[in-house]
PDB file of C-alpha atoms in Angstrom:
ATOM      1  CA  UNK A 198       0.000   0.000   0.000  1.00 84.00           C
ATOM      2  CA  UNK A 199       1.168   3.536  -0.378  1.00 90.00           C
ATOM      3  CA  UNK A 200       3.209   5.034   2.515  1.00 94.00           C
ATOM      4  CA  UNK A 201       3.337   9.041   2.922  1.00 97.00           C
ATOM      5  CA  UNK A 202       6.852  10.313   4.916  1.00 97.00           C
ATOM      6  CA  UNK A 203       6.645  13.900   5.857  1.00 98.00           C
ATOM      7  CA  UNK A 204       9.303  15.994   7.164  1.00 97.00           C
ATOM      8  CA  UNK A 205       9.777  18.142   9.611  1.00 98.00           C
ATOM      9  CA  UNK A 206       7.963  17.051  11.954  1.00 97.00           C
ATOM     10  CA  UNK A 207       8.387  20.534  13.961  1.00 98.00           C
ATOM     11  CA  UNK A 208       9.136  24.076  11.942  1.00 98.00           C
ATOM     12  CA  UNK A 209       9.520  26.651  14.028  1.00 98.00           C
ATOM     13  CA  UNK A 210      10.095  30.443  11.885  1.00 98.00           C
ATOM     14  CA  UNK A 211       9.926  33.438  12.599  1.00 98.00           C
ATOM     15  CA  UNK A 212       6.475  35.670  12.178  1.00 98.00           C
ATOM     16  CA  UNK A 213       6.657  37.369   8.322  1.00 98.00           C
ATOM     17  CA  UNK A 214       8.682  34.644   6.826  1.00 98.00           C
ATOM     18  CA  UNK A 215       8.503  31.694   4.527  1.00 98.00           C
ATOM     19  CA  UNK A 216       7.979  27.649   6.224  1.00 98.00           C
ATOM     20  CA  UNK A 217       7.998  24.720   3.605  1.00 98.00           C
ATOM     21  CA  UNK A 218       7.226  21.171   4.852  1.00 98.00           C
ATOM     22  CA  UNK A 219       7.887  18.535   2.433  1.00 98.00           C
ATOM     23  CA  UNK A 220       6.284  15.139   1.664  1.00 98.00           C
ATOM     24  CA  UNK A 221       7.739  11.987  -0.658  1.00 98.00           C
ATOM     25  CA  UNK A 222       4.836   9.288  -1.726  1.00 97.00           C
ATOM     26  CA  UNK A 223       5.944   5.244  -2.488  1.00 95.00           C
ATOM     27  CA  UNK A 224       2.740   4.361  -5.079  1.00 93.00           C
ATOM     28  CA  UNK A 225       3.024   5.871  -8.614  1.00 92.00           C
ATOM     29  CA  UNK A 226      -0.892   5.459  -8.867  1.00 91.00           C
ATOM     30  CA  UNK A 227      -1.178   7.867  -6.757  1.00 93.00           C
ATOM     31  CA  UNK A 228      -3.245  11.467  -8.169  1.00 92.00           C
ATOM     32  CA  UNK A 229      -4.206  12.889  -5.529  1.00 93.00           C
ATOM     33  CA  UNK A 230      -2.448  15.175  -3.081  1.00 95.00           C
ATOM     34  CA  UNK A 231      -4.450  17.588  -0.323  1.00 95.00           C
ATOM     35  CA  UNK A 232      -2.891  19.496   2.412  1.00 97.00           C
ATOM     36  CA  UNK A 233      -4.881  19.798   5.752  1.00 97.00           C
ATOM     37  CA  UNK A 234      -4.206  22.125   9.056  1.00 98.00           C
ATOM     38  CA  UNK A 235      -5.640  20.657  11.942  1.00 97.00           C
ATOM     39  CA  UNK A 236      -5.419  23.161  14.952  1.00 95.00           C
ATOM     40  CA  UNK A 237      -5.211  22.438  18.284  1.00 91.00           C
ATOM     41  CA  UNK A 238      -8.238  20.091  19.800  1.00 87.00           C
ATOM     42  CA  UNK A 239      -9.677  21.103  16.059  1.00 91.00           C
ATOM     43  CA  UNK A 240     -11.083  18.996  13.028  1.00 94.00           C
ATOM     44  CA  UNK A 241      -8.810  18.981  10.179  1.00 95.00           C
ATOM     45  CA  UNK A 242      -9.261  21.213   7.619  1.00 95.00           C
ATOM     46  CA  UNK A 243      -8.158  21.291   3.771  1.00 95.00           C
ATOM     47  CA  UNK A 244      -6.400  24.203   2.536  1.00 97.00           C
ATOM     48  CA  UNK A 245      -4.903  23.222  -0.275  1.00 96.00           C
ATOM     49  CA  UNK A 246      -4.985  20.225  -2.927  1.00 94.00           C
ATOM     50  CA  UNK A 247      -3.047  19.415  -5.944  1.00 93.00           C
ATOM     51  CA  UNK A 248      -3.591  16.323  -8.830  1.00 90.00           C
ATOM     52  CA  UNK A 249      -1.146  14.665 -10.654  1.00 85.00           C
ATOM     53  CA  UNK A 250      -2.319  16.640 -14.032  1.00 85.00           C
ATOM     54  CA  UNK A 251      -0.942  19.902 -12.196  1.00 83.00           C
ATOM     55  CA  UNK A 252       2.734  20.624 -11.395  1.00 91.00           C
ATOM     56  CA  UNK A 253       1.966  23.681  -8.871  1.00 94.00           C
ATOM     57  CA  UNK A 254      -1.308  25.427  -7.327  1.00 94.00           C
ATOM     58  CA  UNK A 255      -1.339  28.544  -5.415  1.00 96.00           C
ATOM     59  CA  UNK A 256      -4.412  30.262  -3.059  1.00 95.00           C
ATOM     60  CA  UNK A 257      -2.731  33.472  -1.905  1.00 96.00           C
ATOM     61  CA  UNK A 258      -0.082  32.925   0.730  1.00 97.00           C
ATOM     62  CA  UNK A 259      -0.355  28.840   0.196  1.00 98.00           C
ATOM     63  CA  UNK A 260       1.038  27.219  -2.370  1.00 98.00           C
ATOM     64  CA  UNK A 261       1.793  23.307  -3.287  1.00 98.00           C
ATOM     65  CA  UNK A 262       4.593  22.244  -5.907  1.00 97.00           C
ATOM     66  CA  UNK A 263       4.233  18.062  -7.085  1.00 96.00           C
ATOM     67  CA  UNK A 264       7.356  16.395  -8.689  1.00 95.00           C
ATOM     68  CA  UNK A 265       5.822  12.958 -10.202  1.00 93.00           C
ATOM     69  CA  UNK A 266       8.581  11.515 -11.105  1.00 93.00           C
ATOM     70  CA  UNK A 267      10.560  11.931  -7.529  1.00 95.00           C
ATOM     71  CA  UNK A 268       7.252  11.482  -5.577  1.00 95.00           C
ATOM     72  CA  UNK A 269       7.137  14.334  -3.947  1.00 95.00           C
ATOM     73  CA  UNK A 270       5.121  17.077  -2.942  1.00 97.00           C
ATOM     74  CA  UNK A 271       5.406  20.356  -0.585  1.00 98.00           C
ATOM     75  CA  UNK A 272       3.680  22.858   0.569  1.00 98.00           C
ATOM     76  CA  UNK A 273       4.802  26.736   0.925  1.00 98.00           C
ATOM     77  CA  UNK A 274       3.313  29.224   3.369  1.00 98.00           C
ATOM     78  CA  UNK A 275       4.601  32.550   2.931  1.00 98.00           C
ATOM     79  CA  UNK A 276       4.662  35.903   4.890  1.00 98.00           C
ATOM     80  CA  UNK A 277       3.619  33.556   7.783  1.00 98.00           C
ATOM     81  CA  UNK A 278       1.148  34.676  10.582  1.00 97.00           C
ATOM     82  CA  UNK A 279       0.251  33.513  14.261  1.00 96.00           C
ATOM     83  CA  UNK A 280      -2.641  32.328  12.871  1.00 96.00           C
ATOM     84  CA  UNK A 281      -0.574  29.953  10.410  1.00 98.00           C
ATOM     85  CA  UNK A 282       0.142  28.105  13.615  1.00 97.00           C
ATOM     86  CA  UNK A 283      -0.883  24.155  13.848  1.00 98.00           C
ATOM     87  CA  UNK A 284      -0.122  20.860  12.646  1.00 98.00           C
ATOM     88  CA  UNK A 285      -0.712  20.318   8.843  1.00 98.00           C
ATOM     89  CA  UNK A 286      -0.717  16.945   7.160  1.00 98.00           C
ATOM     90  CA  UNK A 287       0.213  15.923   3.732  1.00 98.00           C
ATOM     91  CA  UNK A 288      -1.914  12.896   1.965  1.00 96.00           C
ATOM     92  CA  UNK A 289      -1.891  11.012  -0.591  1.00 95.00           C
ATOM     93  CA  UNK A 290      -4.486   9.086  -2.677  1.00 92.00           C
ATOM     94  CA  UNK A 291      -5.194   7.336  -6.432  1.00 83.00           C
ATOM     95  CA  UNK A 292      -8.811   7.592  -7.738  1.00 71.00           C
ATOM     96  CA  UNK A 293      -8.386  11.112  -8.184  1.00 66.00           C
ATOM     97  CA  UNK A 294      -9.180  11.270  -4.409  1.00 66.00           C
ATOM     98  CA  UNK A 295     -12.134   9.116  -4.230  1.00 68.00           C
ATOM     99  CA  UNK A 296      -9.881   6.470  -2.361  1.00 78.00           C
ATOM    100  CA  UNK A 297      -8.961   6.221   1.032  1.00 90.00           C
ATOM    101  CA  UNK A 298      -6.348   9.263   1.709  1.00 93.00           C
ATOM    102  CA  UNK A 299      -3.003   7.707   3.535  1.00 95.00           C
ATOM    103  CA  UNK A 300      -1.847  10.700   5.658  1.00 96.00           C
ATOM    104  CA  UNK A 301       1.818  11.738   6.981  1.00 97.00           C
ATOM    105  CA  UNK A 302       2.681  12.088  10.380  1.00 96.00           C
ATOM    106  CA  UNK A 303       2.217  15.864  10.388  1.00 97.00           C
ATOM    107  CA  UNK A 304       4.226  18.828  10.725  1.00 98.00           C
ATOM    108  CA  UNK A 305       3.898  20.737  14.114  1.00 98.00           C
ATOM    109  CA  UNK A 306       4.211  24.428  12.815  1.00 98.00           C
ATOM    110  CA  UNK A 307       5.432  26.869  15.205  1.00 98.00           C
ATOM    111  CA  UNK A 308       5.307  31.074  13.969  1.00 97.00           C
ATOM    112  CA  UNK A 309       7.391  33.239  16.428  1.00 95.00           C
ATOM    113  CA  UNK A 310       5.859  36.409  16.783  1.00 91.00           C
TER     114      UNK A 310
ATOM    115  CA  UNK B 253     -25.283  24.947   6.148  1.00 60.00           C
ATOM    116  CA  UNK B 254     -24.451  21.750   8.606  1.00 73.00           C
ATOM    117  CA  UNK B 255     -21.041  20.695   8.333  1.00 93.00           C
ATOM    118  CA  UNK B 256     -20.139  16.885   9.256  1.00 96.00           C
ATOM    119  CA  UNK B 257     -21.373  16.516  12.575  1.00 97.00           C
ATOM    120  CA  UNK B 258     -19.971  13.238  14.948  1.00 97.00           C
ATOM    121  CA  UNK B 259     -21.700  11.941  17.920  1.00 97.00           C
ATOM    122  CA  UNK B 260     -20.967  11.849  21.068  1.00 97.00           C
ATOM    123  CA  UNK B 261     -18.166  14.162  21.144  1.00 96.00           C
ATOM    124  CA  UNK B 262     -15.999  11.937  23.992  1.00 97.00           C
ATOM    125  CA  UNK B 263     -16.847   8.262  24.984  1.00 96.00           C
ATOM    126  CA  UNK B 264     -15.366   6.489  27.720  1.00 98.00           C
ATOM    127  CA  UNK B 265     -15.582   2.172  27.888  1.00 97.00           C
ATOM    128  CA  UNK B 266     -13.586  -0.834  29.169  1.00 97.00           C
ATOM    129  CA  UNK B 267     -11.848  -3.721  27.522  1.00 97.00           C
ATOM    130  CA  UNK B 268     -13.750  -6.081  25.586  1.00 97.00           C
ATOM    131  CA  UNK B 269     -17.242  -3.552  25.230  1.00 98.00           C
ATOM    132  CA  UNK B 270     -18.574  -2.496  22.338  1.00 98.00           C
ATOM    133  CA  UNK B 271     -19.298   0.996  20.970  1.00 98.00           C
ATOM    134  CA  UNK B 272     -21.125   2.575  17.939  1.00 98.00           C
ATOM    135  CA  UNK B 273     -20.027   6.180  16.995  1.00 98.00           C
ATOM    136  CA  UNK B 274     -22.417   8.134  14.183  1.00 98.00           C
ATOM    137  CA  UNK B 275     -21.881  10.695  11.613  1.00 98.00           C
ATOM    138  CA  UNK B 276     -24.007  12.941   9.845  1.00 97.00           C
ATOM    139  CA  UNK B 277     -22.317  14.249   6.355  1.00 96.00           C
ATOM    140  CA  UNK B 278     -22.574  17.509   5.039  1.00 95.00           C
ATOM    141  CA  UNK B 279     -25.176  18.378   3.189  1.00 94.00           C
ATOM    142  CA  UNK B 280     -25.657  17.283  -0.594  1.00 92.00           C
ATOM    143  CA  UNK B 281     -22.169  15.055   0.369  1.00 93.00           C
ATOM    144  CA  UNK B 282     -22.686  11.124  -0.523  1.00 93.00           C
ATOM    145  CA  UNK B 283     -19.449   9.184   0.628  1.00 93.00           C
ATOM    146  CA  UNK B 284     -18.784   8.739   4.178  1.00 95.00           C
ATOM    147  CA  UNK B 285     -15.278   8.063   4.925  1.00 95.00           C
ATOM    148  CA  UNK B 286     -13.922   7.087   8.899  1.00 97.00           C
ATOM    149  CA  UNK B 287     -10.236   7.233  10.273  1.00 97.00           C
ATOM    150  CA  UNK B 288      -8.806   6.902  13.425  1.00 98.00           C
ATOM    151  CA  UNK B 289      -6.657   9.504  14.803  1.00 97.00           C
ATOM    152  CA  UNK B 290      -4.015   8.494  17.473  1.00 95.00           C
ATOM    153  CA  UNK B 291      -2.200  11.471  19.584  1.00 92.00           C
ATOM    154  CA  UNK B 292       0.501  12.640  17.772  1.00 90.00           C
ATOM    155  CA  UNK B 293      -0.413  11.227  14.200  1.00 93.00           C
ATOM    156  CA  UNK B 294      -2.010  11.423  11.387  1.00 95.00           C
ATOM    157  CA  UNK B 295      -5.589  10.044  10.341  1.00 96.00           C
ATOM    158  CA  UNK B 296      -5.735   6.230   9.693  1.00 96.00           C
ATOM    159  CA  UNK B 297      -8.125   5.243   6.955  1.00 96.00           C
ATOM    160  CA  UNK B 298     -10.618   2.811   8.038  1.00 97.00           C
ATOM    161  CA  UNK B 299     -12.973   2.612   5.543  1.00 96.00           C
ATOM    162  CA  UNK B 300     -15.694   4.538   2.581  1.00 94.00           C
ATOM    163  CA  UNK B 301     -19.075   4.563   2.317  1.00 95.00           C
ATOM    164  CA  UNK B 302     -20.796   4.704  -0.921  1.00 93.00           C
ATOM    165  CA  UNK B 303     -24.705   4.089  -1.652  1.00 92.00           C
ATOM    166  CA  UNK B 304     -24.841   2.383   1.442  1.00 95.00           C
ATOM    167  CA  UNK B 305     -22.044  -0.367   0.541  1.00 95.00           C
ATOM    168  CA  UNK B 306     -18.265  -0.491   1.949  1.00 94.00           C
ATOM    169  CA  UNK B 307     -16.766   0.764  -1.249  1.00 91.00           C
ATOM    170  CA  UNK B 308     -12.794   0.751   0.033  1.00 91.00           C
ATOM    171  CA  UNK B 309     -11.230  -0.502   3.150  1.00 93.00           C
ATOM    172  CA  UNK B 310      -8.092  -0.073   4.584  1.00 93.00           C
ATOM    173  CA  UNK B 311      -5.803  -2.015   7.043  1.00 93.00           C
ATOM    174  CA  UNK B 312      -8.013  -2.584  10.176  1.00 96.00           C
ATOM    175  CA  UNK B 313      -9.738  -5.798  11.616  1.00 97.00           C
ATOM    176  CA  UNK B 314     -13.461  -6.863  11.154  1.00 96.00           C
ATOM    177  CA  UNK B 315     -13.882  -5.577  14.626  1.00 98.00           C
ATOM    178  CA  UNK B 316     -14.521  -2.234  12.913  1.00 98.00           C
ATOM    179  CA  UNK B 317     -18.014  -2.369  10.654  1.00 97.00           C
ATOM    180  CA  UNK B 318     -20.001  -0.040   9.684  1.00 97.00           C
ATOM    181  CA  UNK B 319     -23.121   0.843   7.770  1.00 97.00           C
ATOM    182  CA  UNK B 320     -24.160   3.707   5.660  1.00 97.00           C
ATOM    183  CA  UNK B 321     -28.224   4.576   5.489  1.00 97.00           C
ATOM    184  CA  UNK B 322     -29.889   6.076   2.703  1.00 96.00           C
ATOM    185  CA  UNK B 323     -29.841   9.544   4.511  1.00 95.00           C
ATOM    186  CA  UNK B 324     -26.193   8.874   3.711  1.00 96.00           C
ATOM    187  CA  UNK B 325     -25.553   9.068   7.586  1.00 97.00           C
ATOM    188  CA  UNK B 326     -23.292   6.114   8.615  1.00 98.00           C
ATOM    189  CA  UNK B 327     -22.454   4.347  11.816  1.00 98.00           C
ATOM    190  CA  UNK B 328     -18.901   2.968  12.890  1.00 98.00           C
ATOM    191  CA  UNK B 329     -18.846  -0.023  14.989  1.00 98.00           C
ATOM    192  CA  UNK B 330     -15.766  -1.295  17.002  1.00 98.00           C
ATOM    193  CA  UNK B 331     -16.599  -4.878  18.743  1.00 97.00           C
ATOM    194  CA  UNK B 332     -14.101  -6.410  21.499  1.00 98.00           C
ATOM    195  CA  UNK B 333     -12.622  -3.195  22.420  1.00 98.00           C
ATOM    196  CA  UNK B 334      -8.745  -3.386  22.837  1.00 97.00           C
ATOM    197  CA  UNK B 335      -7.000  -0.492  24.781  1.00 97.00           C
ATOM    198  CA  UNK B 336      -5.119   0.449  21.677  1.00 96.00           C
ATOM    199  CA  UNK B 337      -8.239   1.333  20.059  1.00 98.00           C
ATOM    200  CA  UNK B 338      -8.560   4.819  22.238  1.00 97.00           C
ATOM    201  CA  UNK B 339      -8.066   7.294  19.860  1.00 97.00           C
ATOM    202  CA  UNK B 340      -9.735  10.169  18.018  1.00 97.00           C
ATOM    203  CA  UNK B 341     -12.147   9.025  15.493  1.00 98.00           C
ATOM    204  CA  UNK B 342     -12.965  11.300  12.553  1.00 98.00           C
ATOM    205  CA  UNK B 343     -15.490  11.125   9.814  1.00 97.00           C
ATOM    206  CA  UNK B 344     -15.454  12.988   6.830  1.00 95.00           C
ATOM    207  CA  UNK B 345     -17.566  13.000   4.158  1.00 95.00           C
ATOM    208  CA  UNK B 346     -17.577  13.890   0.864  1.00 92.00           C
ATOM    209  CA  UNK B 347     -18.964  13.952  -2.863  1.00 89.00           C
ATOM    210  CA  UNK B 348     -18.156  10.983  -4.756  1.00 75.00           C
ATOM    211  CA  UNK B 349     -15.149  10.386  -2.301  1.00 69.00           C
ATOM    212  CA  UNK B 350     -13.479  13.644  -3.446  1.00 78.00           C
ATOM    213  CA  UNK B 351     -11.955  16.821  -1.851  1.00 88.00           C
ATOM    214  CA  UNK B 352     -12.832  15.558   2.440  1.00 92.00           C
ATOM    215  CA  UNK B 353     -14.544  17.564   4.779  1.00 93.00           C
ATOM    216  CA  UNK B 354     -14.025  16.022   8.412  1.00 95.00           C
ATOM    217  CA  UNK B 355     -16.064  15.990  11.744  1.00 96.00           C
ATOM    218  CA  UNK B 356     -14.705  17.289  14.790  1.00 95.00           C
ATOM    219  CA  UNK B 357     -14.497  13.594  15.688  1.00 97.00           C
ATOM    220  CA  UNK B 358     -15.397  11.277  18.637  1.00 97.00           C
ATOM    221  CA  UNK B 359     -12.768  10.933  21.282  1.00 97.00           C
ATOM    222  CA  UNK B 360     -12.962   7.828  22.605  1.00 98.00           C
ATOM    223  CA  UNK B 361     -11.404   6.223  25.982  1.00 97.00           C
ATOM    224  CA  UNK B 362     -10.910   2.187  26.619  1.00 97.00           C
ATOM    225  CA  UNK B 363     -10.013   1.983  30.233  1.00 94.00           C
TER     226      UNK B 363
END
């Protein structure tokens, strides 16, 4: 089955500038790639996703880069925030998404004001 | 508009009990998907619901069932409860399976 390795597993930078947490997939079916930030005692949320038709997406300060043929995938928060602070998780899925999504381990991001 | 809503919220049993947990999706959603959450990782995929049928499953025991209804609401069953199954679980539902929107889960306790 596919296995999702994220890295780091903490980020701590400082308030205005850029964090990048990266992800490498094992299954080459895979299509699907969403980003969620779960906040503290919180439901995860999805802020960004990317398929394998796409090599980068951006929404504003988020954006998510996908290199198919190294099987990986990051994500890039810039002019960071307080707010930006939580644990966000990279997944992975084939079907376009409509499978099961196999998640990392999660990044604990950590903006110092 | 409702969002995914879980019930209960927390949940406290012993060894070897049973427990049913229950989602609601989000409205005009039609897939049901559970995971498990453990503290300090990521979501576990359990399994998908689709027109009221286990459409995927992932790598759990048959202790965990579930059933879908045609509201599209869906149950999550966990017989013989083990203390390693205490843990946040999350539903999230979905159109077709795509793009998840998740519950604020069901924290459950084996003591």
């Amino acid at each position: 089955g596919e296995n999702v390795e994220q890295h780091p597993s903490t980020l701590s930078v400082q308030e205005g500038d850029s964090a990048v947490i990266k992800c490498t997939y094992s299954d080459s079916a895979s299509n699907y790639f969403p980003w969620y930030k779960q906040e503290l005692g919180k439901r995860p949320q999805l802020i960004i996703d990317i398929r394998s038709n796409v090599g980068e997406k951006k929404d504003q300060r988020i954006a998510v880069t996908l290199n198919k043929t190294a099987k990986h995938f990051s994500l890039h928060i810039t002019e960071t925030q307080p707010e930006d602070s939580a644990v966000y998780f990279c997944a992975a899925s084939s079907g376009g998404g409509a499978d099961g999504l196999t998640f990392g381990k999660g990044t604990h991001l950590i903006i110092q004001p | 508009d409702a969002g995914v809503t879980q019930s209960p919220t927390h949940l406290i049993k012993t060894r070897g009990q049973q427990v049913t947990l229950r989602c609601s999706p989000k409205s005009g959603h039609d897939t049901v998907s559970w995971y498990q959450q453990a503290l300090g990782q990521g979501p576990q995929f359990i399994f998908q619901y689709y027109e009221e049928e286990e459409r995927q499953r992932g790598n759990f025991p048959d202790r965990f069932s579930g059933h879908q209804f045609p509201n599209y609401s869906s149950e999550l069953n966990v017989n013989a409860l083990l203390l390693g199954d205490s843990a946040l679980y999350l539903c999230a539902s979905s159109l077709g399976g795509r793009r998840l929107h998740f519950g604020d889960g069901t924290r459950l306790s084996i003591l």
